[in-house]
Structures are given as C-alpha cells and as structure tokens.
CSV table of C-alpha atoms in Angstrom, one decimal:
chain,number,residue,atom,x,y,z
Y,25,UNK,CA,20.4,26.1,58.1
Y,26,UNK,CA,17.8,23.6,57.0
Y,27,UNK,CA,19.5,23.2,53.6
Y,28,UNK,CA,22.8,22.6,55.3
Y,29,UNK,CA,21.4,20.0,57.6
Y,30,UNK,CA,19.9,18.2,54.6
Y,31,UNK,CA,23.3,18.2,52.9
Y,32,UNK,CA,25.1,16.8,55.9
Y,33,UNK,CA,22.4,14.0,56.2
Y,34,UNK,CA,22.9,13.3,52.6
Y,35,UNK,CA,26.5,12.9,52.9
Y,36,UNK,CA,26.1,10.7,56.0
Y,37,UNK,CA,23.7,8.5,54.2
Y,38,UNK,CA,26.1,8.2,51.1
Y,39,UNK,CA,28.9,7.3,53.5
Y,40,UNK,CA,26.8,4.6,55.3
Y,41,UNK,CA,25.8,3.0,52.0
Y,42,UNK,CA,29.2,3.1,50.4
Y,43,UNK,CA,30.0,-0.5,51.5
Y,44,UNK,CA,27.3,-1.5,48.9
Y,45,UNK,CA,29.2,0.1,46.1
Y,46,UNK,CA,31.6,-2.3,44.6
Y,47,UNK,CA,33.7,-1.8,41.5
Y,48,UNK,CA,35.8,-4.8,40.7
Y,49,UNK,CA,39.6,-4.4,40.1
Y,50,UNK,CA,39.2,-5.3,36.4
Y,51,UNK,CA,36.6,-2.5,36.1
Y,52,UNK,CA,38.9,0.2,37.4
Y,53,UNK,CA,40.6,1.0,34.1
Y,54,UNK,CA,38.9,4.3,33.5
Y,55,UNK,CA,39.0,5.2,37.2
Y,56,UNK,CA,42.7,4.8,37.2
Y,57,UNK,CA,43.1,7.0,34.2
Y,58,UNK,CA,44.5,10.5,34.9
Y,59,UNK,CA,41.4,12.2,33.5
Y,60,UNK,CA,39.4,10.6,36.3
Y,61,UNK,CA,41.8,11.6,39.2
Y,62,UNK,CA,41.0,14.3,41.6
Y,63,UNK,CA,43.9,16.6,40.9
Y,64,UNK,CA,44.6,18.5,44.1
Y,65,UNK,CA,48.3,17.6,43.8
Y,66,UNK,CA,48.7,18.7,40.1
Y,67,UNK,CA,51.1,21.6,39.7
Y,68,UNK,CA,48.6,23.8,38.0
Y,69,UNK,CA,46.0,23.2,40.7
Y,70,UNK,CA,48.6,24.1,43.3
Y,71,UNK,CA,49.4,27.2,41.5
Y,72,UNK,CA,45.9,28.4,41.1
Y,73,UNK,CA,45.3,27.7,44.9
Y,74,UNK,CA,48.4,29.6,45.7
Y,75,UNK,CA,47.1,32.7,43.8
Y,76,UNK,CA,43.5,32.5,45.1
Y,77,UNK,CA,45.0,32.5,48.7
Y,78,UNK,CA,45.4,36.2,48.4
Y,79,UNK,CA,42.5,37.0,46.1
Y,80,UNK,CA,39.7,35.3,47.9
Y,81,UNK,CA,38.7,35.5,51.5
Y,82,UNK,CA,38.0,31.8,51.9
Y,83,UNK,CA,40.1,28.6,52.1
Y,84,UNK,CA,39.6,24.9,51.7
Y,85,UNK,CA,39.5,24.8,48.0
Y,86,UNK,CA,42.0,22.0,47.7
Y,87,UNK,CA,41.2,18.5,47.0
Y,88,UNK,CA,42.9,15.3,48.2
Y,89,UNK,CA,44.8,13.0,45.9
Y,90,UNK,CA,42.7,10.2,44.9
Y,91,UNK,CA,40.3,8.7,42.4
Y,92,UNK,CA,38.7,5.8,44.0
Y,93,UNK,CA,40.9,3.5,41.8
Y,94,UNK,CA,42.9,2.2,44.7
Y,95,UNK,CA,46.1,3.2,42.7
Y,96,UNK,CA,47.3,5.9,45.1
H,217,UNK,CA,52.6,35.1,49.7
H,218,UNK,CA,49.7,37.2,50.6
H,219,UNK,CA,51.8,39.4,52.7
H,220,UNK,CA,54.6,39.4,50.2
H,221,UNK,CA,52.4,40.8,47.6
H,222,UNK,CA,51.8,43.9,49.7
H,223,UNK,CA,55.4,45.2,49.9
H,224,UNK,CA,59.0,44.1,50.6
H,225,UNK,CA,62.4,43.6,49.2
H,226,UNK,CA,64.7,40.7,49.0
H,227,UNK,CA,67.0,39.0,46.5
H,228,UNK,CA,68.6,35.7,45.7
H,229,UNK,CA,67.2,32.3,44.5
H,230,UNK,CA,69.0,29.2,45.7
H,231,UNK,CA,67.8,25.6,44.9
H,232,UNK,CA,70.0,24.6,42.1
H,233,UNK,CA,71.8,22.3,44.5
H,234,UNK,CA,68.8,20.3,44.8
H,235,UNK,CA,68.5,20.0,41.1
H,236,UNK,CA,72.1,19.1,40.7
H,237,UNK,CA,71.8,16.4,43.4
H,238,UNK,CA,68.8,14.9,41.4
H,239,UNK,CA,70.7,14.9,38.1
H,240,UNK,CA,73.7,13.2,39.7
H,241,UNK,CA,71.5,10.4,41.0
H,242,UNK,CA,69.8,10.0,37.7
H,243,UNK,CA,73.1,9.6,35.9
H,244,UNK,CA,73.7,6.5,38.1
H,245,UNK,CA,70.7,4.8,36.6
H,246,UNK,CA,71.0,2.2,33.9
H,247,UNK,CA,68.8,1.8,30.8
H,248,UNK,CA,66.7,-1.1,32.1
H,249,UNK,CA,63.1,-0.5,33.5
H,250,UNK,CA,63.9,-1.3,37.0
H,251,UNK,CA,61.7,-0.1,40.0
H,252,UNK,CA,61.1,3.6,40.1
H,253,UNK,CA,63.8,5.2,42.4
H,254,UNK,CA,63.5,8.9,41.8
H,255,UNK,CA,61.1,11.7,40.8
H,256,UNK,CA,62.1,15.1,39.7
H,257,UNK,CA,59.6,17.9,39.5
H,258,UNK,CA,60.3,21.2,37.9
H,259,UNK,CA,57.8,24.0,37.6
H,260,UNK,CA,57.3,27.7,37.0
H,261,UNK,CA,54.2,29.7,37.5
H,262,UNK,CA,53.7,33.2,36.3
H,263,UNK,CA,51.0,35.4,37.6
H,264,UNK,CA,50.2,38.7,36.1
H,265,UNK,CA,47.7,41.5,36.9
H,266,UNK,CA,47.9,43.9,33.9
H,267,UNK,CA,47.0,47.1,35.8
H,268,UNK,CA,48.2,50.6,35.3
H,269,UNK,CA,48.4,51.1,39.0
H,270,UNK,CA,49.8,48.0,40.5
H,271,UNK,CA,51.0,45.9,37.4
H,272,UNK,CA,51.7,43.0,39.7
H,273,UNK,CA,53.9,40.1,38.6
H,274,UNK,CA,54.6,37.0,40.6
H,275,UNK,CA,57.1,34.4,39.3
H,276,UNK,CA,57.2,31.1,41.2
H,277,UNK,CA,59.9,28.6,40.2
H,278,UNK,CA,60.1,25.3,42.0
H,279,UNK,CA,62.1,22.1,42.1
H,280,UNK,CA,61.3,18.9,43.9
H,281,UNK,CA,63.0,15.6,44.3
H,282,UNK,CA,61.5,12.4,45.7
H,283,UNK,CA,63.5,9.2,46.3
H,284,UNK,CA,61.8,5.9,46.5
H,285,UNK,CA,63.2,3.1,48.7
H,286,UNK,CA,61.9,-0.5,48.2
H,287,UNK,CA,58.5,0.8,47.0
H,288,UNK,CA,57.6,1.4,50.7
H,289,UNK,CA,59.5,4.6,51.8
H,290,UNK,CA,59.8,7.8,49.9
H,291,UNK,CA,61.7,10.9,50.9
H,292,UNK,CA,61.2,14.2,49.3
H,293,UNK,CA,62.8,17.6,49.3
H,294,UNK,CA,61.3,20.7,47.7
H,295,UNK,CA,62.2,24.3,47.1
H,296,UNK,CA,60.2,27.2,45.7
H,297,UNK,CA,60.4,30.9,45.5
H,298,UNK,CA,57.9,33.7,45.0
H,299,UNK,CA,59.5,36.5,43.1
H,300,UNK,CA,57.2,39.5,43.3
H,301,UNK,CA,57.3,42.9,41.8
H,302,UNK,CA,54.7,45.7,41.3
H,303,UNK,CA,53.2,48.6,43.2
H,304,UNK,CA,50.9,48.5,46.2
H,305,UNK,CA,48.5,50.9,48.0
H,306,UNK,CA,49.5,51.1,51.5
H,307,UNK,CA,46.5,53.3,52.6
H,308,UNK,CA,42.9,52.2,52.5
H,309,UNK,CA,40.1,54.8,52.3
H,310,UNK,CA,36.7,54.8,50.9
H,311,UNK,CA,34.7,57.3,48.7
H,312,UNK,CA,34.6,59.8,51.6
H,313,UNK,CA,38.3,59.7,52.4
H,314,UNK,CA,40.4,62.7,51.2
H,315,UNK,CA,43.5,60.7,50.5
H,316,UNK,CA,44.6,60.1,47.0
H,317,UNK,CA,45.2,56.4,47.3
H,318,UNK,CA,46.2,55.7,43.7
H,319,UNK,CA,49.0,58.2,43.8
H,320,UNK,CA,50.3,56.9,47.0
H,321,UNK,CA,51.0,53.5,45.6
H,322,UNK,CA,54.7,52.6,45.9
H,323,UNK,CA,56.8,50.2,43.9
H,324,UNK,CA,58.2,47.1,45.6
H,325,UNK,CA,60.0,43.8,44.8
H,326,UNK,CA,60.8,40.9,47.0
H,327,UNK,CA,61.4,37.2,47.1
H,328,UNK,CA,60.1,34.6,49.4
H,329,UNK,CA,61.9,31.3,49.8
H,330,UNK,CA,60.3,28.1,51.0
H,331,UNK,CA,62.2,24.8,51.6
H,332,UNK,CA,60.4,21.7,52.6
H,333,UNK,CA,61.1,18.0,53.1
H,334,UNK,CA,59.2,14.9,54.2
H,335,UNK,CA,59.0,11.2,54.5
H,336,UNK,CA,56.1,8.9,53.5
H,337,UNK,CA,55.6,5.2,54.2
H,338,UNK,CA,53.2,3.3,52.1
H,339,UNK,CA,51.9,-0.2,52.8
H,340,UNK,CA,49.4,-2.2,50.9
H,341,UNK,CA,46.3,-0.2,51.9
H,342,UNK,CA,47.7,2.5,54.1
H,343,UNK,CA,50.0,5.4,54.0
H,344,UNK,CA,51.5,7.8,56.5
H,345,UNK,CA,53.4,10.9,55.7
H,346,UNK,CA,55.2,13.6,57.8
H,347,UNK,CA,56.7,16.9,56.4
H,348,UNK,CA,58.2,20.2,57.5
H,349,UNK,CA,58.5,23.4,55.7
H,350,UNK,CA,60.4,26.7,56.4
H,351,UNK,CA,59.6,29.9,54.6
H,352,UNK,CA,61.5,33.2,54.8
H,353,UNK,CA,61.2,36.7,53.5
H,354,UNK,CA,62.3,40.1,54.6
H,355,UNK,CA,59.3,40.6,57.1
H,356,UNK,CA,57.7,37.1,57.5
H,357,UNK,CA,59.0,33.7,58.6
H,358,UNK,CA,57.0,30.6,58.7
H,359,UNK,CA,57.5,27.0,60.0
H,360,UNK,CA,54.9,24.2,59.5
H,361,UNK,CA,54.7,20.5,60.5
H,362,UNK,CA,52.1,18.3,58.8
H,363,UNK,CA,51.1,14.7,59.2
H,364,UNK,CA,48.9,12.9,56.8
H,365,UNK,CA,47.4,9.4,57.0
H,366,UNK,CA,45.3,7.5,54.4
H,367,UNK,CA,43.8,4.2,53.9
H,368,UNK,CA,41.5,2.5,51.5
H,369,UNK,CA,39.0,-0.2,52.0
H,370,UNK,CA,35.8,-1.9,50.6
H,371,UNK,CA,38.0,-3.5,47.9
H,372,UNK,CA,39.7,-0.2,47.4
H,373,UNK,CA,36.5,1.5,46.5
H,374,UNK,CA,36.7,3.8,49.4
H,375,UNK,CA,39.6,6.0,50.3
H,376,UNK,CA,40.0,8.1,53.5
H,377,UNK,CA,42.7,10.7,54.0
H,378,UNK,CA,43.2,12.7,57.2
H,379,UNK,CA,45.7,15.4,57.8
H,380,UNK,CA,46.8,18.0,60.3
H,381,UNK,CA,49.2,20.8,60.0
H,382,UNK,CA,50.6,23.2,62.6
H,383,UNK,CA,52.1,26.5,61.6
H,384,UNK,CA,54.4,28.8,63.6
H,385,UNK,CA,54.7,32.1,61.9
H,386,UNK,CA,56.4,35.4,62.9
H,387,UNK,CA,55.5,38.7,61.3
H,388,UNK,CA,57.6,41.9,61.5
H,389,UNK,CA,55.7,45.0,62.6
H,390,UNK,CA,56.4,48.5,64.1
H,391,UNK,CA,57.4,48.4,67.8
H,392,UNK,CA,53.9,49.4,69.3
H,393,UNK,CA,53.1,48.0,72.7
H,394,UNK,CA,50.3,45.6,73.0
H,395,UNK,CA,48.7,48.0,75.4
H,396,UNK,CA,48.6,50.8,72.9
H,397,UNK,CA,45.3,51.7,71.5
H,398,UNK,CA,44.7,50.3,68.1
H,399,UNK,CA,44.0,53.7,66.8
H,400,UNK,CA,47.5,54.9,67.5
H,401,UNK,CA,49.4,52.0,66.0
H,402,UNK,CA,51.6,52.8,62.9
H,403,UNK,CA,52.1,50.6,59.9
H,404,UNK,CA,55.5,49.6,58.6
H,405,UNK,CA,57.0,51.8,55.8
H,406,UNK,CA,59.6,49.3,54.8
H,407,UNK,CA,61.0,46.0,55.9
H,408,UNK,CA,64.4,47.5,56.8
H,409,UNK,CA,65.4,46.5,60.4
H,410,UNK,CA,63.0,43.5,60.5
H,411,UNK,CA,64.2,40.5,62.5
H,412,UNK,CA,67.1,42.5,63.9
H,413,UNK,CA,67.5,44.3,67.3
H,414,UNK,CA,66.2,47.6,65.8
H,415,UNK,CA,64.2,49.3,68.5
H,416,UNK,CA,61.6,50.4,65.8
H,417,UNK,CA,60.8,46.8,64.9
H,418,UNK,CA,58.9,44.1,66.7
H,419,UNK,CA,57.9,40.4,66.0
H,420,UNK,CA,54.4,39.1,66.5
H,421,UNK,CA,53.4,35.4,66.5
H,422,UNK,CA,50.8,33.8,64.3
H,423,UNK,CA,49.7,30.1,65.0
H,424,UNK,CA,47.9,28.1,62.5
H,425,UNK,CA,46.1,24.9,62.9
H,426,UNK,CA,44.7,23.2,59.8
H,427,UNK,CA,42.6,20.0,59.6
H,428,UNK,CA,41.5,18.1,56.6
H,429,UNK,CA,39.5,15.0,56.0
H,430,UNK,CA,38.9,13.6,52.5
H,431,UNK,CA,36.7,10.7,51.4
H,432,UNK,CA,37.0,9.6,47.8
H,433,UNK,CA,34.5,7.0,46.6
H,434,UNK,CA,34.2,4.9,43.4
H,435,UNK,CA,30.6,4.4,42.7
H,436,UNK,CA,30.7,2.7,39.3
H,437,UNK,CA,33.4,2.1,36.8
H,438,UNK,CA,32.8,5.5,35.4
H,439,UNK,CA,31.8,7.6,38.5
H,440,UNK,CA,33.8,8.8,41.5
H,441,UNK,CA,33.1,11.4,44.1
H,442,UNK,CA,35.3,13.3,46.7
H,443,UNK,CA,34.2,15.0,49.8
H,444,UNK,CA,36.8,17.2,51.6
H,445,UNK,CA,36.2,18.9,54.9
H,446,UNK,CA,38.7,21.5,55.9
H,447,UNK,CA,39.0,23.4,59.3
H,448,UNK,CA,41.5,26.1,60.2
H,449,UNK,CA,42.2,28.0,63.5
H,450,UNK,CA,44.4,31.1,63.3
H,451,UNK,CA,45.6,33.0,66.2
H,452,UNK,CA,47.8,36.1,66.5
H,453,UNK,CA,48.7,39.0,64.3
H,454,UNK,CA,46.4,38.6,61.3
H,455,UNK,CA,46.7,42.0,59.9
H,456,UNK,CA,48.9,43.4,57.1
H,457,UNK,CA,51.7,45.2,58.9
H,458,UNK,CA,52.0,47.7,56.1
H,459,UNK,CA,48.4,48.8,55.6
H,460,UNK,CA,47.0,51.9,57.2
H,461,UNK,CA,43.2,52.7,57.2
H,462,UNK,CA,41.6,56.1,57.2
H,463,UNK,CA,39.5,55.9,60.4
H,464,UNK,CA,38.4,59.6,61.0
H,465,UNK,CA,36.8,62.2,58.7
H,466,UNK,CA,39.9,64.3,59.4
H,467,UNK,CA,42.1,61.9,57.7
H,468,UNK,CA,43.6,60.1,60.7
H,469,UNK,CA,45.2,56.8,59.9
H,470,UNK,CA,46.0,53.7,61.8
H,471,UNK,CA,47.4,50.2,61.2
H,472,UNK,CA,44.5,48.0,60.3
H,473,UNK,CA,43.0,46.2,63.2
H,474,UNK,CA,41.7,42.6,62.8
H,475,UNK,CA,40.5,40.2,65.6
H,476,UNK,CA,43.3,37.9,67.0
H,477,UNK,CA,41.4,34.7,66.3
H,478,UNK,CA,39.7,33.3,63.3
H,479,UNK,CA,38.0,29.9,62.9
H,480,UNK,CA,37.5,28.7,59.3
H,481,UNK,CA,35.6,25.7,57.9
H,482,UNK,CA,34.9,24.6,54.4
H,483,UNK,CA,33.2,21.7,52.7
H,484,UNK,CA,33.8,20.7,49.0
H,485,UNK,CA,32.0,18.0,47.2
H,486,UNK,CA,33.2,17.0,43.7
H,487,UNK,CA,32.2,14.4,41.2
H,488,UNK,CA,33.9,12.9,38.0
H,489,UNK,CA,32.0,11.1,35.4
H,490,UNK,CA,33.5,9.4,32.3
H,491,UNK,CA,31.1,9.5,29.3
H,492,UNK,CA,32.1,6.7,27.1
H,493,UNK,CA,30.3,7.6,23.8
H,494,UNK,CA,32.2,10.9,23.6
H,495,UNK,CA,35.2,9.8,25.6
H,496,UNK,CA,35.2,12.9,27.9
H,497,UNK,CA,35.6,13.0,31.6
H,498,UNK,CA,33.4,15.6,33.1
H,499,UNK,CA,34.0,17.1,36.6
H,500,UNK,CA,31.6,19.2,38.7
H,501,UNK,CA,32.1,20.5,42.2
H,502,UNK,CA,30.8,22.9,44.8
H,503,UNK,CA,32.5,24.3,47.8
H,504,UNK,CA,31.0,26.2,50.8
H,505,UNK,CA,32.9,28.2,53.3
H,506,UNK,CA,32.2,29.8,56.7
H,507,UNK,CA,34.3,31.5,59.3
H,508,UNK,CA,33.9,33.3,62.6
H,509,UNK,CA,34.3,36.7,60.9
H,510,UNK,CA,30.9,36.0,59.4
H,511,UNK,CA,32.1,35.4,55.9
H,512,UNK,CA,30.3,33.0,53.7
H,513,UNK,CA,31.8,31.8,50.4
H,514,UNK,CA,30.5,29.6,47.6
H,515,UNK,CA,32.3,28.1,44.6
H,516,UNK,CA,30.9,26.0,41.7
H,517,UNK,CA,33.2,24.5,39.1
H,518,UNK,CA,32.9,22.5,36.0
H,519,UNK,CA,35.6,20.8,33.8
H,520,UNK,CA,35.9,18.5,31.0
H,521,UNK,CA,39.0,16.5,29.8
H,522,UNK,CA,39.7,14.1,27.0
H,523,UNK,CA,42.6,12.7,25.0
H,524,UNK,CA,43.6,14.3,21.7
H,525,UNK,CA,45.7,11.3,21.0
H,526,UNK,CA,47.6,8.8,23.1
H,527,UNK,CA,49.5,10.6,25.8
H,528,UNK,CA,48.1,14.1,25.1
H,529,UNK,CA,45.1,15.2,26.8
H,530,UNK,CA,43.3,18.6,27.0
H,531,UNK,CA,41.1,20.0,29.7
H,532,UNK,CA,38.8,23.1,29.7
H,533,UNK,CA,37.5,24.3,33.0
H,534,UNK,CA,35.7,27.3,34.6
H,535,UNK,CA,34.3,28.3,38.0
H,536,UNK,CA,32.3,30.9,39.7
H,537,UNK,CA,33.1,32.2,43.3
H,538,UNK,CA,31.3,34.6,45.5
H,539,UNK,CA,31.7,35.7,49.0
H,540,UNK,CA,30.1,38.0,51.5
H,541,UNK,CA,32.0,40.5,53.5
H,542,UNK,CA,33.6,40.2,57.0
H,543,UNK,CA,31.3,41.5,59.7
H,544,UNK,CA,33.6,44.4,60.4
H,545,UNK,CA,34.3,45.3,56.8
H,546,UNK,CA,33.5,48.8,55.6
H,547,UNK,CA,34.7,50.5,52.4
H,548,UNK,CA,35.0,53.8,54.4
H,549,UNK,CA,35.2,53.9,58.2
H,550,UNK,CA,34.7,57.8,58.3
H,551,UNK,CA,31.0,58.0,57.2
H,552,UNK,CA,27.8,57.1,58.8
H,553,UNK,CA,26.0,53.9,59.1
H,554,UNK,CA,24.8,51.9,57.4
H,555,UNK,CA,26.5,52.4,53.9
H,556,UNK,CA,29.8,53.8,55.1
H,557,UNK,CA,31.2,54.0,58.6
H,558,UNK,CA,32.6,51.9,61.5
H,559,UNK,CA,31.4,48.4,61.8
H,560,UNK,CA,32.3,47.4,65.4
H,561,UNK,CA,35.7,47.8,67.0
H,562,UNK,CA,37.8,46.5,64.1
H,563,UNK,CA,38.9,47.9,60.7
H,564,UNK,CA,40.5,46.6,57.6
H,565,UNK,CA,41.7,47.7,54.2
H,566,UNK,CA,41.9,44.1,53.0
H,567,UNK,CA,40.0,43.5,49.8
H,568,UNK,CA,39.7,39.8,50.2
H,569,UNK,CA,37.5,40.6,53.3
H,570,UNK,CA,35.1,42.6,51.2
H,571,UNK,CA,32.1,41.2,49.3
H,572,UNK,CA,33.3,40.0,45.8
H,573,UNK,CA,32.7,37.5,43.1
H,574,UNK,CA,35.0,36.1,40.4
H,575,UNK,CA,34.9,34.0,37.3
H,576,UNK,CA,37.8,31.8,36.6
H,577,UNK,CA,38.3,30.0,33.2
H,578,UNK,CA,41.0,28.4,31.5
H,579,UNK,CA,42.5,25.0,30.5
H,580,UNK,CA,45.5,22.9,30.3
H,581,UNK,CA,47.4,20.5,28.1
H,582,UNK,CA,49.1,17.4,29.6
H,583,UNK,CA,51.5,15.1,27.8
H,584,UNK,CA,52.5,11.9,29.5
H,585,UNK,CA,54.8,9.2,28.3
H,586,UNK,CA,55.7,5.9,30.2
H,587,UNK,CA,58.4,3.4,29.6
H,588,UNK,CA,57.5,-0.1,28.4
H,589,UNK,CA,57.9,-3.0,30.7
H,590,UNK,CA,61.3,-3.8,29.1
H,591,UNK,CA,63.2,-0.6,28.7
H,592,UNK,CA,63.3,3.0,29.8
H,593,UNK,CA,62.8,5.6,27.0
H,594,UNK,CA,65.7,7.9,26.1
H,595,UNK,CA,67.8,5.6,28.2
H,596,UNK,CA,66.8,7.0,31.6
H,597,UNK,CA,63.1,7.7,31.9
H,598,UNK,CA,60.4,5.6,33.4
H,599,UNK,CA,57.9,8.3,32.9
H,600,UNK,CA,57.7,12.0,31.8
H,601,UNK,CA,54.8,14.4,32.3
H,602,UNK,CA,54.7,17.9,30.8
H,603,UNK,CA,51.9,20.3,31.8
H,604,UNK,CA,51.0,23.7,30.5
H,605,UNK,CA,48.0,25.5,31.9
H,606,UNK,CA,46.5,28.9,31.6
H,607,UNK,CA,43.8,30.5,33.7
H,608,UNK,CA,42.1,33.9,33.8
H,609,UNK,CA,40.7,35.3,37.2
H,610,UNK,CA,38.2,38.0,36.6
H,611,UNK,CA,37.1,39.6,39.9
H,612,UNK,CA,34.4,42.1,40.6
H,613,UNK,CA,34.6,44.0,43.9
H,614,UNK,CA,31.2,44.7,45.1
H,615,UNK,CA,32.2,47.4,47.7
H,616,UNK,CA,35.9,48.0,47.7
H,617,UNK,CA,37.3,51.2,46.4
H,618,UNK,CA,40.6,53.2,46.4
H,619,UNK,CA,39.2,56.5,47.7
H,620,UNK,CA,36.0,56.0,45.7
H,621,UNK,CA,37.7,54.8,42.6
H,622,UNK,CA,37.3,51.2,41.2
H,623,UNK,CA,40.6,49.3,41.5
H,624,UNK,CA,42.0,48.5,38.0
H,625,UNK,CA,43.9,45.3,39.1
H,626,UNK,CA,41.0,43.0,39.2
H,627,UNK,CA,42.0,40.9,36.1
H,628,UNK,CA,44.6,38.2,36.8
H,629,UNK,CA,46.3,35.7,34.5
H,630,UNK,CA,48.2,32.6,35.5
H,631,UNK,CA,50.4,30.6,33.3
H,632,UNK,CA,51.7,27.3,34.9
H,633,UNK,CA,54.3,25.0,33.4
H,634,UNK,CA,55.5,21.8,35.0
H,635,UNK,CA,57.7,18.8,34.1
H,636,UNK,CA,57.8,15.7,36.0
H,637,UNK,CA,60.4,13.1,35.3
H,638,UNK,CA,60.3,9.6,36.8
H,639,UNK,CA,63.6,7.6,36.9
C-alpha cells in the first residue's frame, strides 16, 4: 500500500510540475513522428487487446491516442 | 468475443456495402492534393492456438470509413466480424474430478458481427466524440454508447482525454429461475432457441460502465509519457452460460456461479524516448490492475522502433504479464481446503480467473507514404499506411487443469494486417 501511495504522489507531483515543461513547436519534429506516438489506436494494438480480453483476467491495457506533439 | 470463443454457431459476413460506398466516394475525387475528405481502413487479424484439443482459430476482418467535413467534423462507420472455430471444454473439474474433460470437448463455429458509428468534432485545442456500437451473435447481444472529450494546453505539451462508455448487453441462458439455488442451475448445451420465445431459454442482462482518463505529456523534444487510469463496473450475469463446474465428489455439476458485481481499476504508465545517436525510439511501460474479486495483475512492456528507410519502419516488442487468482477460484471444488476445495459461495471454470503469467513477444512492419503538397500519388491517395504485425502469447497456467491434465492450448499466435488509405 505504501508503494502505491508513493506512486500516486509521484504522479501528482509530475502533473503539478508539467506547466514548467515546455517543448516549443519547432522542437516537436520527433515527437510528431509516428515512432513516438502512443499507439493505442493502431490496428495491431487493438487486435492484441481484443485477444487478451479473453486470455487475461485484467483490463485497462489500452493507451489513449497521443504523443505530446499537439498533432492529434 | 470471450463468450464467442466458448461455443456457438452462426453464419454470414456483411460489410461489403460499407466498402462499396467508400470506393464510390473515392472515385469522385480528383487528382489534386485538396483537403483530406475520406479515410478507408481495412484489416484482418488471424489468431491461432495450435492445440490438439481445441485448435482455436479466430479470423477478424474489419472495414471502416471516416468522412471529414471542413476539417472540423468527422463521421465514421465501422464493421467487423469474429469468425471463430475450434473445440471447447464445457465442463471444468480439477485433478480430483472423475470427468474426462479433454474427451468431452466439442467442436463449434460461430460468427459475431459488430457495427459501429460515431461523430467527432475537433476545434483548435479540443475534441469531442460520441459513438454507438451494436454487436450480435447467436447467444449474446451488445449495445454501447461512448463519449470522449480531449484537450491540450501548456503550448500543446499536455494532453488530457476523458471517456465514458455504457454498455447494455444481453446473454442467453437456460431458463432457470433467479430463485433457483445456483447448485441446480444448468448450462446451455447449444445456442438453439436463444432470443426466441423458447421456454427453455432466458435472457439475462449485463450492464457495463467504463471510465478512462489519459494524460499525455511532452517533457523534452525526445521524451513523452502517458498515464492512463481506467475504471469499470460490471453488473449482471457475468458467467459463461455454457460452462459447468464439478462441485461435488460424486461428480455433480452446475452452471458456474460468479458474483453479480465486479469493480475493476487499472493504471498504466508509459514512456517513449528517442535516442538520436542510434535513431531508435524506445518505449517502456507498466500497468497495474485491481478488482473487487481480489485479482491483482501486473504488466511490463518494452519496445523499440526505427526506420529501415524512408517510409518503412520496424518495431520489436515484448511484455510480461502476471496475475493472481480471483478470491473464489479453485482448480477443483470437490476436495478439501486449502489446495483444492470450495472457496466461498461461488465457483468458476474460467481460466482467466486463475493465477497465470504470460510472455508476449513480436514485432511489426509499417510502410507509410504521403502525397506531396501539390499532388496525390497514384491519382487519388493523400496517404497510405500498410501494417503487418505478428505476436506470440505464451501463457503458463499456475493452477488450472482439465481434470488434472495441463491444457495444451496455452500458446497463441496473432497475425495482424491493416491498410489505411487517406483520400
């Protein structure tokens, strides 16, 4: 439980400090590249999730579309 | 699809109308690189479990069309099917059970159809989408509404997405009364008579609420992270209507009996880092899962992706997953505590509720080509993306047997092919 609370606190601190993180638009070339995108919407990722729905007891494995590039 | 994999029959694959409509619209386009007006997604997934007992095969073709209006509104329609064949074990017993479970496996084939559609509105920094889907198979029907809202801020370095989905499902069962003791309820032997006025069949509701919140953050020009929180509430008939469990030393069987409610929560944290000197994007992630059936799951994943040459990229990936069993899981409900025997008032034959771990590894190739600013390529395309992926899922069941024998269907292979065209 202590580890979980630490993790939640870490996430909260990261969120609070995110306003300080600034990547300028001209610096986003790599972030906008498909290799840096979180690929929850990709067909192969959806297919794997579809299979694991009935081969694992857990859920929540999907990621949301995005890459921090402001291009979605 | 989970229930579909257990047993049923159905035939027929529509969806070609959707494809024909898309192709007709494409034919109206000219050769100049005007704004994108249409996406066409085609895909086929093939999942195999090369087992002597079940030899499961699932073929999952899909087609989707998205129309874009003035760069602000998009409307999409999607169809997919799960074409399933194989054999299934409809009785679950452990090493003390006297039933020959492997020999009792019966062949089946069935098709599930799912049609969905939605509308999305995108403004400069925000988007809102609503969707509806309807699925049907011989013994299960599902409807779901979903709404998703997203925005980005801090100079687009931060992106937040919230979504909620509500499902209204109906499952076919035998016509037992709710007041009947669980130990005298019988499983289905076939889907014949389901969703008709057959006196031997009944319909049970399942309601599903799914919540998701995602936070994607760009930290540096080469580092981004994503945190996804997921919650789900399930209520209703959560058993497999076909599966019986041996619940007494004399061999008495009853339909499996799960709690009517299940609350589920998961947290996933992923990071992507681009290493310039070797031109490789690395990805690492961890996911933790908890539910009210006392299951705890952990997943750790790694991936690396790079371009082989312009337009063609390759990814290698692997992950490890482990979970504990549900509180009421037992491999054999006929023995004595603690190794084998009843665990409370419920019983199950579901392997995914047992303790297990798996190793997943594979990779994919993606080829993408985009039109130049002046002209479409091949006369009609603004973009074309072809994907081929292959994954192996190797599962170890820590304490799940077919009457004391280890299941031989724990190795799965997934081939995924996709083609996305932008017009």
